[in-house]
PDB file of C-alpha atoms in Angstrom:
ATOM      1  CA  UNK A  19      16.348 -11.307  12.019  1.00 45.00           C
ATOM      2  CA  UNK A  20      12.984 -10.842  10.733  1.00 56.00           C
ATOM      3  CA  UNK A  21      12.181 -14.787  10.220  1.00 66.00           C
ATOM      4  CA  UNK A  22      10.825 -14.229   6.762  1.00 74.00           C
ATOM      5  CA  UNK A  23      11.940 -16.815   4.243  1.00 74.00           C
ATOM      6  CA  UNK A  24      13.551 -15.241   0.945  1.00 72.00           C
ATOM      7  CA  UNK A  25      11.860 -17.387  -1.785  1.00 70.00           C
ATOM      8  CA  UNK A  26      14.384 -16.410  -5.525  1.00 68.00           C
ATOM      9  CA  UNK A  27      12.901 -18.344  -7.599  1.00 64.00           C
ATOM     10  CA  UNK A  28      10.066 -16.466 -10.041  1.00 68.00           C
ATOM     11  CA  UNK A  29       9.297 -19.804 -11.611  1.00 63.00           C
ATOM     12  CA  UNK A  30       8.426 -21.732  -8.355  1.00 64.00           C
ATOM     13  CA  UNK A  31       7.228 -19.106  -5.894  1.00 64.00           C
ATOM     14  CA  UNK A  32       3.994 -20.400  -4.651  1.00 61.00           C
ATOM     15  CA  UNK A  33       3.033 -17.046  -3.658  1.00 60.00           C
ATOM     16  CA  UNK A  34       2.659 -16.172  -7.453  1.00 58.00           C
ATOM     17  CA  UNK A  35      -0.828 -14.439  -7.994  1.00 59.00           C
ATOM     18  CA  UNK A  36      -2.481 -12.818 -11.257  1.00 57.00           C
ATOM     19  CA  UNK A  37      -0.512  -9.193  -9.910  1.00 60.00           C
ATOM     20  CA  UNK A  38       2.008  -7.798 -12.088  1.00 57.00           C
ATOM     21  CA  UNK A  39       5.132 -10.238 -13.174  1.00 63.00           C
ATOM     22  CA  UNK A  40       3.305 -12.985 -11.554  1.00 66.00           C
ATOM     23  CA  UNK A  41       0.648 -12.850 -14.405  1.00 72.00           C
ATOM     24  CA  UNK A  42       3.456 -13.034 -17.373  1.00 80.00           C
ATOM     25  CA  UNK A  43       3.875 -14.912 -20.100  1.00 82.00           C
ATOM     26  CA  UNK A  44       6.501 -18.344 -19.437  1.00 85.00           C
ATOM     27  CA  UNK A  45       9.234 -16.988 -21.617  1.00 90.00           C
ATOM     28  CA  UNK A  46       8.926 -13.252 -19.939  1.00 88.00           C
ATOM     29  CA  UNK A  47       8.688 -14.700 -16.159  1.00 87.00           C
ATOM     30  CA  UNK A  48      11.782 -16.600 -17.338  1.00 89.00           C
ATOM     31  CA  UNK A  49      13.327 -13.923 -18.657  1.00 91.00           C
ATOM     32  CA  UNK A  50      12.471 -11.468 -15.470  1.00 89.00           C
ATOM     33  CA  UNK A  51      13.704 -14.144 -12.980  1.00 88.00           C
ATOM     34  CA  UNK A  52      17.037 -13.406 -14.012  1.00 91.00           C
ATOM     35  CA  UNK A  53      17.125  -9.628 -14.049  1.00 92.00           C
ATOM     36  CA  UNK A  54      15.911  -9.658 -10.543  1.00 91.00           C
ATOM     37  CA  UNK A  55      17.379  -9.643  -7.499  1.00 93.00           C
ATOM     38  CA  UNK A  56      15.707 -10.772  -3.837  1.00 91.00           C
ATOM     39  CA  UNK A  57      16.096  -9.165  -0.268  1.00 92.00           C
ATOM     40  CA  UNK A  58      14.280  -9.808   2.913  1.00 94.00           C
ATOM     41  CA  UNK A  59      14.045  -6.028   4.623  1.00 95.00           C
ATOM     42  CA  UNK A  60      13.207  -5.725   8.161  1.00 94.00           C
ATOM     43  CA  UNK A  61      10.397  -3.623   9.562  1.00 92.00           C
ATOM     44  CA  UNK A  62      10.291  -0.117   9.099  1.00 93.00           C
ATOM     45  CA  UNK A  63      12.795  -0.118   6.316  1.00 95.00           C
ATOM     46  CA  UNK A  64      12.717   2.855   3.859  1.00 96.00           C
ATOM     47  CA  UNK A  65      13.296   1.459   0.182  1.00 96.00           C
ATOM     48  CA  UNK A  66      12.987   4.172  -1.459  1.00 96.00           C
ATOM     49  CA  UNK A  67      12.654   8.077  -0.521  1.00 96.00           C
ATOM     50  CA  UNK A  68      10.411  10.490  -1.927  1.00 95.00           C
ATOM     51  CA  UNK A  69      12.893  13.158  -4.215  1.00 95.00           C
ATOM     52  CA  UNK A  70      15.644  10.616  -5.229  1.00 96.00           C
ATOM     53  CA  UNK A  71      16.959   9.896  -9.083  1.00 97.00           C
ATOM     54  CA  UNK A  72      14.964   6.311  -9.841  1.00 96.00           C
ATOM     55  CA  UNK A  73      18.324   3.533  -9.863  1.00 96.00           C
ATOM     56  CA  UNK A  74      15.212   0.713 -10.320  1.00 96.00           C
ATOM     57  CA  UNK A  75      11.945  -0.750  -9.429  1.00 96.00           C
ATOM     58  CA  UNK A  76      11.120  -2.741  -6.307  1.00 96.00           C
ATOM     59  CA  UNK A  77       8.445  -5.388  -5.906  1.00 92.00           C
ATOM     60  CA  UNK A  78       7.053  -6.084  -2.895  1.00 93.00           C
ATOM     61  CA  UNK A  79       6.773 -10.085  -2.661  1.00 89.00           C
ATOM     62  CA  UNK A  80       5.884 -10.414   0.768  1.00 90.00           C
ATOM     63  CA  UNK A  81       4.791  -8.154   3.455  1.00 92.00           C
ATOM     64  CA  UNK A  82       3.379  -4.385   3.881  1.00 91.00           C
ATOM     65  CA  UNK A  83       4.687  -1.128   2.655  1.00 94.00           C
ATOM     66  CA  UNK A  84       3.351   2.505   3.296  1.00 93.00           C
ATOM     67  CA  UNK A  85       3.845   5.087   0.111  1.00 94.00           C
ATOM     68  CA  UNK A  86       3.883   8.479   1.939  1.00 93.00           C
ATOM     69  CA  UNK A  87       4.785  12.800   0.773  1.00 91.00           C
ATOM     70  CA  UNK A  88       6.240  14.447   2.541  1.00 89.00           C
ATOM     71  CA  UNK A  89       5.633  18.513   2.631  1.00 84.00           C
ATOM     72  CA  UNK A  90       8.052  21.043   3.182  1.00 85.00           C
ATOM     73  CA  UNK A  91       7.274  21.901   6.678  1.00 83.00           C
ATOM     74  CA  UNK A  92       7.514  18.477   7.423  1.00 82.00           C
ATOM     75  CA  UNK A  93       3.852  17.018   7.182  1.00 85.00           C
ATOM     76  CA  UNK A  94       3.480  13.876   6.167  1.00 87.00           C
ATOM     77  CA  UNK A  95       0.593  12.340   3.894  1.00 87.00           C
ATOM     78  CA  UNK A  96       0.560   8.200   3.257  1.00 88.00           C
ATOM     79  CA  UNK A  97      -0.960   8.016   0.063  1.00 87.00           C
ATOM     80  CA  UNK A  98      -1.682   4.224   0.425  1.00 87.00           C
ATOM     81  CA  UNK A  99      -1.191   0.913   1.794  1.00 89.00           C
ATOM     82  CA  UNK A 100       1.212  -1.574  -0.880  1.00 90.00           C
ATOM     83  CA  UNK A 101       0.242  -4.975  -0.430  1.00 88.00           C
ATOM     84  CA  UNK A 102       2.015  -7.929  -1.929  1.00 87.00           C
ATOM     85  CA  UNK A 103       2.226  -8.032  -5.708  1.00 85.00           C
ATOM     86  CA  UNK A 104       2.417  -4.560  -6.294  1.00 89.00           C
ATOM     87  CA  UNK A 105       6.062  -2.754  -7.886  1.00 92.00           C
ATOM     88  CA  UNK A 106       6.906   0.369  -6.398  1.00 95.00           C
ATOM     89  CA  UNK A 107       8.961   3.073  -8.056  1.00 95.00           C
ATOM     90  CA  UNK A 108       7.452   2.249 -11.679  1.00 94.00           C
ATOM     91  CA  UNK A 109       5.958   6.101 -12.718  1.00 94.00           C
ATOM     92  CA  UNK A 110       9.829   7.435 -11.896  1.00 96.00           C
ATOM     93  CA  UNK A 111      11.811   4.469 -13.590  1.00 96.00           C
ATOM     94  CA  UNK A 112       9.493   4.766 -17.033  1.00 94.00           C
ATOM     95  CA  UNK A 113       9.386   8.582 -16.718  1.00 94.00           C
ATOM     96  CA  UNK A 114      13.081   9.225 -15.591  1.00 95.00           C
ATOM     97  CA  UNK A 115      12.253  11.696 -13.370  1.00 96.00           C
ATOM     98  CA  UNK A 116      12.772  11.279  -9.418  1.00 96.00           C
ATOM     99  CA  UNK A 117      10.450   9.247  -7.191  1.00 96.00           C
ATOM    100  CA  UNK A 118       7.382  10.536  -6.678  1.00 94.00           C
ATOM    101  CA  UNK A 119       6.493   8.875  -2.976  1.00 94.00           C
ATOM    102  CA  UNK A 120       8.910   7.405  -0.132  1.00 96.00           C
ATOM    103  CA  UNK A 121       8.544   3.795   0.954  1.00 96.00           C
ATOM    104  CA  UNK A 122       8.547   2.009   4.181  1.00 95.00           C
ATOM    105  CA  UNK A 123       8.165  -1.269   4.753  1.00 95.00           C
ATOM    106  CA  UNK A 124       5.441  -2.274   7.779  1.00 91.00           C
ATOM    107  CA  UNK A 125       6.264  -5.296   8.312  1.00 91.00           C
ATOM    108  CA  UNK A 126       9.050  -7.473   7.691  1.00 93.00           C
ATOM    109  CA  UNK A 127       9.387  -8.047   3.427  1.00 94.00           C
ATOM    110  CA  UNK A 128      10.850  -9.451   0.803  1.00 94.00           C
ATOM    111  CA  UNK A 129      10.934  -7.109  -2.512  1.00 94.00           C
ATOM    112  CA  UNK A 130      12.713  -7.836  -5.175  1.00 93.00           C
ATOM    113  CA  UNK A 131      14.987  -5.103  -7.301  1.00 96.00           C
ATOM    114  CA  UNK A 132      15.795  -4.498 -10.865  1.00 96.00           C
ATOM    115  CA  UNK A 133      18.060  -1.839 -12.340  1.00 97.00           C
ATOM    116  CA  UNK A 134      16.011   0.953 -14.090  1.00 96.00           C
ATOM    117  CA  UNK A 135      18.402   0.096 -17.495  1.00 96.00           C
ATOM    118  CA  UNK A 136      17.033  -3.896 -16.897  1.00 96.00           C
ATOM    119  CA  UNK A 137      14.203  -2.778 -16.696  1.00 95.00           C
ATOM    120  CA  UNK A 138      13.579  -0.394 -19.400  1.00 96.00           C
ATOM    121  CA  UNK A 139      15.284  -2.568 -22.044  1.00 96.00           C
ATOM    122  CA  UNK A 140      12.779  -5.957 -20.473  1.00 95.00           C
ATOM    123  CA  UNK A 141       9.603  -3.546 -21.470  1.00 94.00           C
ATOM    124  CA  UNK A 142      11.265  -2.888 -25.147  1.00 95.00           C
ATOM    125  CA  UNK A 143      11.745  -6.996 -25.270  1.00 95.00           C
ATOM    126  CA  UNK A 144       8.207  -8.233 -23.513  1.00 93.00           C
ATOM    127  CA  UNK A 145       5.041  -6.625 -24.772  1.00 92.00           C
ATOM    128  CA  UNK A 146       3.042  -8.400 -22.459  1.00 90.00           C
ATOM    129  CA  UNK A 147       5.267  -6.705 -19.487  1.00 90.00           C
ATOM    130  CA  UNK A 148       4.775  -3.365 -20.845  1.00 91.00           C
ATOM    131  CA  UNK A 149       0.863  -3.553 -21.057  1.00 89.00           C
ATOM    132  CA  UNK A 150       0.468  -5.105 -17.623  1.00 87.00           C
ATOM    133  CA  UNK A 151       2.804  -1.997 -16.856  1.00 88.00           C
ATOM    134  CA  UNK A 152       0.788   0.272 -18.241  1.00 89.00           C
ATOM    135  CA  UNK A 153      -2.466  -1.636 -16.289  1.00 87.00           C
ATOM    136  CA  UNK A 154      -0.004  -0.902 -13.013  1.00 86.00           C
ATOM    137  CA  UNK A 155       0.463   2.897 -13.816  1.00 89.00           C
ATOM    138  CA  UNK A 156      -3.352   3.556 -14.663  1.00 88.00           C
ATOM    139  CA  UNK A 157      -4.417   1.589 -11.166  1.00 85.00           C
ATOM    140  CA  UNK A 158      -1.774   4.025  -9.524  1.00 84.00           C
ATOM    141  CA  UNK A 159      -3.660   7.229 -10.846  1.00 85.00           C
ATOM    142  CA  UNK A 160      -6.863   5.834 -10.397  1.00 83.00           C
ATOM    143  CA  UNK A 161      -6.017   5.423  -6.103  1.00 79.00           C
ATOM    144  CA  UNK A 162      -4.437   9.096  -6.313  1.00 79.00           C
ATOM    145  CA  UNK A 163      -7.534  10.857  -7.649  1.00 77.00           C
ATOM    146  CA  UNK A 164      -9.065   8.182  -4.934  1.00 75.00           C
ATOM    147  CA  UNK A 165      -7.396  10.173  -2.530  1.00 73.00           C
ATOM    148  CA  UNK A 166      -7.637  13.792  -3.610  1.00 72.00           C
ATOM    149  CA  UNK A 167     -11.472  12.676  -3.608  1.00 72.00           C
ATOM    150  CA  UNK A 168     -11.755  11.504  -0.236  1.00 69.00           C
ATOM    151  CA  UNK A 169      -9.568  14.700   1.363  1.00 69.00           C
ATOM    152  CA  UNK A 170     -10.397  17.201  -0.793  1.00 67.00           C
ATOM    153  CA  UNK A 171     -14.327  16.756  -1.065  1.00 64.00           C
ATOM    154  CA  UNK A 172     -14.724  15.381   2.754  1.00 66.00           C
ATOM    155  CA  UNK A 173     -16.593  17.747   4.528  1.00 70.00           C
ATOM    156  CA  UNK A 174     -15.055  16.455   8.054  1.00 85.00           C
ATOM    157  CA  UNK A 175     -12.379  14.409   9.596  1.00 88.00           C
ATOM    158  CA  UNK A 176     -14.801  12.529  10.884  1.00 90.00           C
ATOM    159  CA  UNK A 177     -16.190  11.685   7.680  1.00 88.00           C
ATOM    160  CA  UNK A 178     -12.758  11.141   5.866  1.00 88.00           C
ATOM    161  CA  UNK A 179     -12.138   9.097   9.375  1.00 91.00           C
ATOM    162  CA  UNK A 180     -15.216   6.831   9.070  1.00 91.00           C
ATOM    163  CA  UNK A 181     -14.958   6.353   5.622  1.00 88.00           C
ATOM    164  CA  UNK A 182     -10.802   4.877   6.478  1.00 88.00           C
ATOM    165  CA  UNK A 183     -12.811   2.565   9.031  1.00 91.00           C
ATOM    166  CA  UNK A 184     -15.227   0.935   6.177  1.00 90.00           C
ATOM    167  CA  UNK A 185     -12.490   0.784   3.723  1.00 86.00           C
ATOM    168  CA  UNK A 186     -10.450  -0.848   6.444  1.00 87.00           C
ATOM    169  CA  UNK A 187     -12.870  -3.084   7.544  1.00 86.00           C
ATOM    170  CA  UNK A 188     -14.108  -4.440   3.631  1.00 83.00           C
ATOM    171  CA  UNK A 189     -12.836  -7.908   4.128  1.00 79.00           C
ATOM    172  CA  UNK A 190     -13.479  -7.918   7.661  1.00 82.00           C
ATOM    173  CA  UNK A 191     -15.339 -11.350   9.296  1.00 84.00           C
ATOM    174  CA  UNK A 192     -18.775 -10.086  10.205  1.00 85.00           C
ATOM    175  CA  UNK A 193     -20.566 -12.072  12.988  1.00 86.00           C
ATOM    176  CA  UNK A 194     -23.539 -10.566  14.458  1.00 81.00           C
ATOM    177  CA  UNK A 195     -23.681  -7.221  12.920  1.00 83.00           C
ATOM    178  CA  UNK A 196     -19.876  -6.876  14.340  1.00 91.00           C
ATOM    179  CA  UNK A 197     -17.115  -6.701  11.769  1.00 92.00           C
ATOM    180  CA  UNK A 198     -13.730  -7.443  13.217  1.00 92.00           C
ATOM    181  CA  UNK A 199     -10.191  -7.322  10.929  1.00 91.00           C
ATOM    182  CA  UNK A 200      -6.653  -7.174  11.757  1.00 89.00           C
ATOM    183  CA  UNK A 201      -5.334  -3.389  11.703  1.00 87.00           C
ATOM    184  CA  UNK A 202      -1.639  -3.118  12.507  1.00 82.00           C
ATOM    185  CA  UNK A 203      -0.825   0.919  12.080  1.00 87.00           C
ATOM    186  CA  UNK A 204      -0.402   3.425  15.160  1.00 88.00           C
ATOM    187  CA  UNK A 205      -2.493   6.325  15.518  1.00 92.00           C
ATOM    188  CA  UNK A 206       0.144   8.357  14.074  1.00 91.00           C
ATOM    189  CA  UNK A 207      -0.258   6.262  10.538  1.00 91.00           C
ATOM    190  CA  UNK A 208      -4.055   6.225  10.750  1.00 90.00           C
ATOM    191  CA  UNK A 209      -3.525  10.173  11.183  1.00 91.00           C
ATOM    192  CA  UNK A 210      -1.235  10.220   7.611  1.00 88.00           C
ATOM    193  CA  UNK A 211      -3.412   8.325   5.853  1.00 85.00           C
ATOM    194  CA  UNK A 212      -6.676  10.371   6.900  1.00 87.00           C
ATOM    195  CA  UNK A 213      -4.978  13.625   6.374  1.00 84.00           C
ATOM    196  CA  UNK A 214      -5.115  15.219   9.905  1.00 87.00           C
ATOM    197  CA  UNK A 215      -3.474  14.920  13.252  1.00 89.00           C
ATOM    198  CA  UNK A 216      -2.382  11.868  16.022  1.00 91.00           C
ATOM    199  CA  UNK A 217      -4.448  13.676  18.144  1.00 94.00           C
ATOM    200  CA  UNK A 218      -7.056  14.039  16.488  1.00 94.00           C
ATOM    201  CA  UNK A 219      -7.349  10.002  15.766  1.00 93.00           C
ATOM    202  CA  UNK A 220      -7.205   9.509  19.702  1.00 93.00           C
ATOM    203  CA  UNK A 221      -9.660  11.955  20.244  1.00 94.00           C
ATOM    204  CA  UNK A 222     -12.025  10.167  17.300  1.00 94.00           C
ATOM    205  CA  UNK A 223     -11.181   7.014  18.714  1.00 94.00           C
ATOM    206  CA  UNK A 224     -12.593   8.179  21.817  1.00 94.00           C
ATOM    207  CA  UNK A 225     -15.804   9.408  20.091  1.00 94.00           C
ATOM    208  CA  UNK A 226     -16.590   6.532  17.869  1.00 94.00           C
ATOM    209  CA  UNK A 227     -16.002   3.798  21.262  1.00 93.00           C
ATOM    210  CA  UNK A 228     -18.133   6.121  23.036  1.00 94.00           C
ATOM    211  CA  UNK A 229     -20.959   6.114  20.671  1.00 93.00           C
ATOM    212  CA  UNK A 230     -20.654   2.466  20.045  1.00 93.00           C
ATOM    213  CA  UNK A 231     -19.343   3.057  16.156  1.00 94.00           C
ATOM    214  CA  UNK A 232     -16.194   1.174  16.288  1.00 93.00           C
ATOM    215  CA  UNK A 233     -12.867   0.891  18.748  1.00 92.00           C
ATOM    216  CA  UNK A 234      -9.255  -0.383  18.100  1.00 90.00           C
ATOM    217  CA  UNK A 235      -8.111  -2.929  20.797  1.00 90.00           C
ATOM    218  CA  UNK A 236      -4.685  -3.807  20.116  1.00 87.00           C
ATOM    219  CA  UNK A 237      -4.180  -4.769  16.299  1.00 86.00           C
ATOM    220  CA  UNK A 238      -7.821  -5.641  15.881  1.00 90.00           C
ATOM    221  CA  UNK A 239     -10.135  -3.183  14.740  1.00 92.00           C
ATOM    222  CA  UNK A 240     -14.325  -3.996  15.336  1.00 93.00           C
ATOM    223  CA  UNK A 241     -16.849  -2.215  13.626  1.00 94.00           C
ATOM    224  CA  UNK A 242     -19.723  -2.583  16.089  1.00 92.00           C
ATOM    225  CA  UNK A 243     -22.455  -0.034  13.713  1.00 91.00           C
ATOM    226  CA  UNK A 244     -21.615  -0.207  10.111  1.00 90.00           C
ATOM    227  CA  UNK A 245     -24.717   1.551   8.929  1.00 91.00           C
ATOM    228  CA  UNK A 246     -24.042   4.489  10.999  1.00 92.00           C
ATOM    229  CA  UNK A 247     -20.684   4.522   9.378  1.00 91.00           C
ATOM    230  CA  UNK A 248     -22.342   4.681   6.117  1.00 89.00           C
ATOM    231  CA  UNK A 249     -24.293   7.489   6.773  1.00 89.00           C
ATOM    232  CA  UNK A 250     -21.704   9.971   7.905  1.00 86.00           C
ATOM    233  CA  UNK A 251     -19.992   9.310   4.740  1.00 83.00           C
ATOM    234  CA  UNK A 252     -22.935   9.253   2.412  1.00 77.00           C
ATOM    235  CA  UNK A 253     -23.188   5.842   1.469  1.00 61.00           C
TER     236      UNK A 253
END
């Protein structure tokens, strides 16, 4: 058991924030909380996979998700991080085509599902659901040119690498020149979502302790030189 508590009610959750169908009007939140339907997943869960005819949307309530592709020769590219708030699987459920990106769950989470037909015919009845959709969709193309920027125009790993540290590191507590922030991904994940190889992250790891940049003990990442940071990736 994962020891997360399911919370069904839309209308009480006290984890409601300004993201998505938490920011809705009374009568559409009303209207949503009984289309929906609430699941705790465990970690490391796949909700939906990358290929697959859209059956609904999914949002992710509580918890961590990784959106990843997944080449033919078997490479595999994590697009982004999902945080709580966001839906997953709303391009392919609006489009009708299959889902773009696969999702696993990090952590233990609660998402909640609604059938692509509920769905679809909610958007035609709540205006103010479709726009904030539409807000969703845009933010979603926004973070993919985000990424084709960072891989595609890097001129290094270690550049791509550094700038994954600052990024990571944004919201960090900062004490002494020393940023530290929780960062709960393997080297193999940190290697998807820089674009290059496990390897490779271990052997930058290795570099960037060594040189007094930044090191990973455990789950907690510290960023010991920020301005050098900056200045391999141009900032």
């Amino acid at each position: 058991m994962s020891g997360l508590s399911c919370i069904e009610d839309c209308l009480n959750c006290h984890l409601r924030s300004r993201n998505f169908f938490c920011n809705l009007s009374q009568d559409s939140i009303e209207a949503f909380n009984k289309l929906k339907h609430a699941a705790v997943f465990p970690e490391h869960s796949v909700v939906l996979v990358e290929g697959q005819s859209p059956c609904g949307i999914f949002i992710l309530c509580q918890g961590r998700a990784k959106l990843s592709t997944t080449s033919r020769d078997g490479k595999t590219l994590i697009v982004r991080i999902a945080d709580a708030g966001e839906v997953l699987g709303l391009h392919a459920v609006v489009t009708g085509g299959p889902y773009e990106l696969t999702v696993e769950t990090m952590q233990p989470s609660q998402l909640d599902f609604v059938a692509r037909e509920d769905m679809l015919r909610f958007f035609k009845e709540h205006a103010d659901a479709s726009l904030h959709a539409s807000q969703h969709l845009a933010r979603d193309c926004s973070d993919a040119y985000g990424v084709v920027r960072t891989i595609g125009l890097s001129h290094s790993v270690s550049e791509r690498f550094a700038r994954f540290l600052l990024e990571t590191a944004a919201n960090g507590e900062a004490s002494h020149g020393t940023v530290r922030v929780r960062l709960a991904m393997t080297h193999e994940e940190i290697s998807q979502l820089v674009g290059t190889s496990r390897e490779t992250i271990t052997r930058l790891l290795s570099e960037f302790r060594r040189h007094d940049l930044a090191e990973l003990k455990g789950s907690t990442l510290i960023i010991r030189n920020r301005p050098a940071l900056k200045h391999m990736v141009g900032a």
